[in-house]
Tab-separated table of C-alpha atoms in Angstrom:
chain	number	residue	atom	x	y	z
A	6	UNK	CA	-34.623	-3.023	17.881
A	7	UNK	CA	-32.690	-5.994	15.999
A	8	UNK	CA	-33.275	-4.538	12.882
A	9	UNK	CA	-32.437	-1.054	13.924
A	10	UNK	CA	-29.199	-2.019	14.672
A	11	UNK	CA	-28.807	-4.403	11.883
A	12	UNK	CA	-29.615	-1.629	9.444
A	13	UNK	CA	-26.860	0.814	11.821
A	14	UNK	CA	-24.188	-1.829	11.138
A	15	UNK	CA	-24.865	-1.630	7.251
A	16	UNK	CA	-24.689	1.787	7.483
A	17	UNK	CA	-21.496	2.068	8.832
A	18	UNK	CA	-20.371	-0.686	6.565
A	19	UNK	CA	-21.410	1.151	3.170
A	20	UNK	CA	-20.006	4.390	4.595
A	21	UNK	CA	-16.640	2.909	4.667
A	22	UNK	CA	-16.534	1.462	1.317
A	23	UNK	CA	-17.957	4.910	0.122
A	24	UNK	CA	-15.337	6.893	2.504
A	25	UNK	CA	-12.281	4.422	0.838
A	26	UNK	CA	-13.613	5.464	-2.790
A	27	UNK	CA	-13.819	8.960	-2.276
A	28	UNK	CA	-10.239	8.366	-0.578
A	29	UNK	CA	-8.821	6.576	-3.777
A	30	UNK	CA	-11.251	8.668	-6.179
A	31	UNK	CA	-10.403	11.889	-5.687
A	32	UNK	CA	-6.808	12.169	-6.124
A	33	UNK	CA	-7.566	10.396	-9.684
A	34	UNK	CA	-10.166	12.719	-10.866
A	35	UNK	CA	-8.442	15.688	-9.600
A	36	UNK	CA	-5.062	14.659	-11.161
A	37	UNK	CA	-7.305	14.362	-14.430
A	38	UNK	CA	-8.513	17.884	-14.271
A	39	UNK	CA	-4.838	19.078	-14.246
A	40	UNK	CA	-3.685	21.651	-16.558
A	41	UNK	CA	-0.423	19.770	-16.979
A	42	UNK	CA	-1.676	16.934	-19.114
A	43	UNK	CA	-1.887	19.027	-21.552
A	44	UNK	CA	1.669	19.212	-22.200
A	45	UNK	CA	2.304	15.808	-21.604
A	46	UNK	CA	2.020	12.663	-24.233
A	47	UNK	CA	-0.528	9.537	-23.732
A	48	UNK	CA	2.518	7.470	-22.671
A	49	UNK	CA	3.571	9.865	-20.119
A	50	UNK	CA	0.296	10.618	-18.663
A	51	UNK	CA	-0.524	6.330	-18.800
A	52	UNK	CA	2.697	6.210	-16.493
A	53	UNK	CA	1.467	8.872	-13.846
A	54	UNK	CA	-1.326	7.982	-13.382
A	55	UNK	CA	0.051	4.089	-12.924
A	56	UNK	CA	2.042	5.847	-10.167
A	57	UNK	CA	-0.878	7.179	-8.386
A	58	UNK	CA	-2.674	4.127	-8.414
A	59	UNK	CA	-0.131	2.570	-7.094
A	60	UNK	CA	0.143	4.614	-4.234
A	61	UNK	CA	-4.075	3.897	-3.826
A	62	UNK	CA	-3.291	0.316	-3.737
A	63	UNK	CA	-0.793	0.981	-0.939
A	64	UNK	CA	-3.523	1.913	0.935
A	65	UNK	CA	-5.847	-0.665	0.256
A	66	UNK	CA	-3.322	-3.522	1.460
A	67	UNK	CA	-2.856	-2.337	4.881
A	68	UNK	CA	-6.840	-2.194	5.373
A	69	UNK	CA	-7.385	-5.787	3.898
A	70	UNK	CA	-4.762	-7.280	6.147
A	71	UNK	CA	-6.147	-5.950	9.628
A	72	UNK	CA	-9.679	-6.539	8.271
A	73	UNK	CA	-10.669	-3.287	8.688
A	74	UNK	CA	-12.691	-3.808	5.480
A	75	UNK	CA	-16.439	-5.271	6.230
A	76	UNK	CA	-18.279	-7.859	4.506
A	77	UNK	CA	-14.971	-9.483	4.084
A	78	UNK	CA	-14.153	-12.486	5.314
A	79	UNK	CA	-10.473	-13.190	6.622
A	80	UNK	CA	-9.936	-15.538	3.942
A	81	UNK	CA	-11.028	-13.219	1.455
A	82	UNK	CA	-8.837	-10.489	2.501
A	83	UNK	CA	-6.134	-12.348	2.641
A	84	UNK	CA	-6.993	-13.605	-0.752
A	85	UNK	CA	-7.369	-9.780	-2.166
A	86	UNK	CA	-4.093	-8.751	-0.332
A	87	UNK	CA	-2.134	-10.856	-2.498
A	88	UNK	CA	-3.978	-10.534	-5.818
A	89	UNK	CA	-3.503	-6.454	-5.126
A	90	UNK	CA	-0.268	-6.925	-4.485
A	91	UNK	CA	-0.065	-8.379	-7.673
A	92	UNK	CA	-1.581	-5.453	-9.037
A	93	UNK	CA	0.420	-3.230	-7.259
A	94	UNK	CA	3.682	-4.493	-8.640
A	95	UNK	CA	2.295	-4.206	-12.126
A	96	UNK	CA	1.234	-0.809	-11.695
A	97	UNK	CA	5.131	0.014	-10.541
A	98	UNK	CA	6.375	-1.750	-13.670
A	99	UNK	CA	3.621	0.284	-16.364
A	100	UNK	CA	4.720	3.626	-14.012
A	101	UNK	CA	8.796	2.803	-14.537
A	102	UNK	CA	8.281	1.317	-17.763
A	103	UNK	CA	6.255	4.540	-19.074
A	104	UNK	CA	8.893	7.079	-17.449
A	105	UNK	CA	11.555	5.059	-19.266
A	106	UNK	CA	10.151	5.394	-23.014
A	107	UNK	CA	9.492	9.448	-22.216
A	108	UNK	CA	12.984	10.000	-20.857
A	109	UNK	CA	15.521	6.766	-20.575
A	110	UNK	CA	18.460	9.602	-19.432
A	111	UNK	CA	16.302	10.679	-16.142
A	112	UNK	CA	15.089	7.039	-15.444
A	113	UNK	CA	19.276	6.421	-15.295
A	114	UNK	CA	19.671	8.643	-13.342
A	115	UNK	CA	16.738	8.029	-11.167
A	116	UNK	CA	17.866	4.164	-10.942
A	117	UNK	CA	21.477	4.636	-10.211
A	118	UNK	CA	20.912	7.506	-7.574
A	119	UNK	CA	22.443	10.213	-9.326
A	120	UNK	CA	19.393	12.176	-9.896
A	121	UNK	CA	18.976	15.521	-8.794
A	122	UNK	CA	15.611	15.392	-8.418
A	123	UNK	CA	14.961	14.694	-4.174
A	124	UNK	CA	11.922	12.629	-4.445
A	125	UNK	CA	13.654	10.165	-7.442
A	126	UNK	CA	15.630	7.535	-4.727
A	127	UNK	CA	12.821	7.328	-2.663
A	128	UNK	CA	10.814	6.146	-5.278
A	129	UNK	CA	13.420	3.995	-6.467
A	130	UNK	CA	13.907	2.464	-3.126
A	131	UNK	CA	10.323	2.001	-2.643
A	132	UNK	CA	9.816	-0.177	-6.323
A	133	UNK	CA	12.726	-2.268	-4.876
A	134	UNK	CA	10.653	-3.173	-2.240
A	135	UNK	CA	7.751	-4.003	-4.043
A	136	UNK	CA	9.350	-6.142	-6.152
A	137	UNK	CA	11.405	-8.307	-3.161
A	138	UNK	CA	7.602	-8.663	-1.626
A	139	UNK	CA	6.132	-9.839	-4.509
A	140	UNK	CA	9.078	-12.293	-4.888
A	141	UNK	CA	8.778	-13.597	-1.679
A	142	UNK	CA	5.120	-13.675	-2.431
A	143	UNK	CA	6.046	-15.985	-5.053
A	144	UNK	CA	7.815	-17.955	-2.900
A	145	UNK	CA	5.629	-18.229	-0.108
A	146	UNK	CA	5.159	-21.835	0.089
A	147	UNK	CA	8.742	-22.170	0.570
A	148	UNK	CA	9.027	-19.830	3.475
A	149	UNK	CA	7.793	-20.275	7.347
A	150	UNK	CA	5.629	-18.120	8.650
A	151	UNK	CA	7.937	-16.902	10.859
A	152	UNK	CA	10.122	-15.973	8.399
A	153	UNK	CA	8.061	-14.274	5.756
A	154	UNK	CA	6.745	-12.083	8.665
A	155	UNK	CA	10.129	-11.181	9.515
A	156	UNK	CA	10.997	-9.935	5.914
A	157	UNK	CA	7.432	-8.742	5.057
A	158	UNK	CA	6.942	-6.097	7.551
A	159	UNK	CA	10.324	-4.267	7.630
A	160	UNK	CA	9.864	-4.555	3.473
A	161	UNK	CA	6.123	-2.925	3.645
A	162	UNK	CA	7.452	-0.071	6.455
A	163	UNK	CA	10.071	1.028	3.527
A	164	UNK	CA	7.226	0.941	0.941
A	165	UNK	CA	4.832	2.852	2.833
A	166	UNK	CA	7.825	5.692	3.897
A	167	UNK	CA	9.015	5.764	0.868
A	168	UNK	CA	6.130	5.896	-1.255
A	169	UNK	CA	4.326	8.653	0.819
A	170	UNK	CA	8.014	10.691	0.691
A	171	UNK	CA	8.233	10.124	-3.324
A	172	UNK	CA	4.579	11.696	-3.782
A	173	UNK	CA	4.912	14.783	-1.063
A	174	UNK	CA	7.812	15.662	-2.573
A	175	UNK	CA	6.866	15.310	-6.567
A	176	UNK	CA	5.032	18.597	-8.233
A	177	UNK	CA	2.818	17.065	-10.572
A	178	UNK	CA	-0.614	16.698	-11.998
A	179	UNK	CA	-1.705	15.482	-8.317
A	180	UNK	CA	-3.762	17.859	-6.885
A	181	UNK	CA	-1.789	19.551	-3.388
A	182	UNK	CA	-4.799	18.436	-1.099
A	183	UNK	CA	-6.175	15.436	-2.377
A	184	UNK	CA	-2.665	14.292	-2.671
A	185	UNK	CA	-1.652	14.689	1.076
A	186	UNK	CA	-5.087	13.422	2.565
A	187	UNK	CA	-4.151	10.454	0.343
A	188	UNK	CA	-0.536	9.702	2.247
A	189	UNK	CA	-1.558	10.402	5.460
A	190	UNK	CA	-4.372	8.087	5.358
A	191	UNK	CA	-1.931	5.125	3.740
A	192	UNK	CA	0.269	5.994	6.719
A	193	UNK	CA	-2.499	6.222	9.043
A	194	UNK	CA	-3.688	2.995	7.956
A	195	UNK	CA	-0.456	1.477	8.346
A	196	UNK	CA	0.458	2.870	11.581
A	197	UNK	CA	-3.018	1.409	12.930
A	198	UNK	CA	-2.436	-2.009	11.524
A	199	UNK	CA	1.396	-2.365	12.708
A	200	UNK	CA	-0.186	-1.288	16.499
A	201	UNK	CA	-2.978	-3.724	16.175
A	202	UNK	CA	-0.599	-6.464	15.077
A	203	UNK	CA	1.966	-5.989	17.738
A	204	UNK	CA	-1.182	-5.853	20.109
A	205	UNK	CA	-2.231	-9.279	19.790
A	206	UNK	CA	1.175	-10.610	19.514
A	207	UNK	CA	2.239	-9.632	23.177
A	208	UNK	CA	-1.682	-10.484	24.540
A	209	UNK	CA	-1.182	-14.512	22.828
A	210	UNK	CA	2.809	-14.676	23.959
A	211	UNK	CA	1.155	-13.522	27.770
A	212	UNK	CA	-1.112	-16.162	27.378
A	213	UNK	CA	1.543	-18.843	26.704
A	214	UNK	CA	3.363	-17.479	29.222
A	215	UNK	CA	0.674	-17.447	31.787
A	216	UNK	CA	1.020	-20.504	34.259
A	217	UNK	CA	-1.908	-23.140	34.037
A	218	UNK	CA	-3.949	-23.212	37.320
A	219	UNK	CA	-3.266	-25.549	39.652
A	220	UNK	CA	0.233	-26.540	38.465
């Protein structure tokens, strides 16, 4: 019977990993069936697909930090949170970097807010955001807990919206379906982890609250 349900648990356990590949997987080997590449240059295509692996990572991070991700330890997630956020913000940078060498006018544009194209701010707002949270991240030491929590969550609400908003709304190699399962499951994810958070924060300040017995 122990082993049954040992052998249940690692079951489930592999069928989320699997279930967060196919997740992250699919939108990337769709986008690379796309007829669209074909018209589009190695530097150009290097940048898009930067952008959707960004928005994969942006799914990843909200997982990690409500460990909803087994055979991790809370110290390891932790630990992979801020090395992916790393990664995120690099991915932003090859994505903006790439867009700029193919067309520096549009990436003006898209940077000052004066481009009519209606998912460019978004985008724009969300790399912003990225890049104050990995600053912060760098300064972490320096911060209290308090206060990086404070700035942190409003920052990784925006970057979430934002991100999800700047992919709906961009016609691209991104396959329609694949695409969408992707951004509601990063806002899914999110949504869980902000309730699950806010959970525990009013059940520990009850329990502080809570008189002691007999006093």
């Amino acid at each position: 019977m122990k082993g049954q349900v040992i052998g249940h648990a690692q079951g489930w356990r592999s069928l989320i990993w699997v279930a967060l590949a196919a997740a992250i997987g699919a939108p990337i080997a769709l986008a690379a069936t796309s007829e669209q590449l074909a018209w589009r240059g190695p530097v150009y295509v290097l940048a898009g697909f930067a952008g959707i692996i960004a928005l994969a990572l942006v799914l990843v991070q909200p997982l990690l930090i409500g460990g909803y991700l087994p055979g991790l330890s809370a110290y390891r997630a932790r630990r992979a949170h801020h090395w992916i956020g790393g990664a995120l913000a690099l991915a932003v940078v090859i994505h903006v970097a790439g867009l700029w060498f193919t067309s520096p006018p549009d990436m003006i544009d898209a940077l000052t807010f004066s481009s009519p194209t209606p998912f460019s701010p978004f985008g724009v707002i969300a790399m912003w955001a990225i890049f104050a949270v990995a600053l912060l991240a760098a300064l972490r030491r320096r911060l209290r807990l308090r206060t990086w929590r404070i700035v942190h969550v409003p920052l990784a609400i925006v970057i979430v919206a934002c991100s999800v908003v700047h992919c709906l709304l961009i016609e691209g190699t991104m396959e329609t379906i694949s695409k969408a399962a992707l951004c509601v499951l990063v806002l899914a994810a999110t949504i869980k982890v902000m309730t699950d958070l806010w959970r525990k924060r009013m059940v520990r300040n009850e329990n502080v609250a809570r008189p002691i017995p007999g006093q």
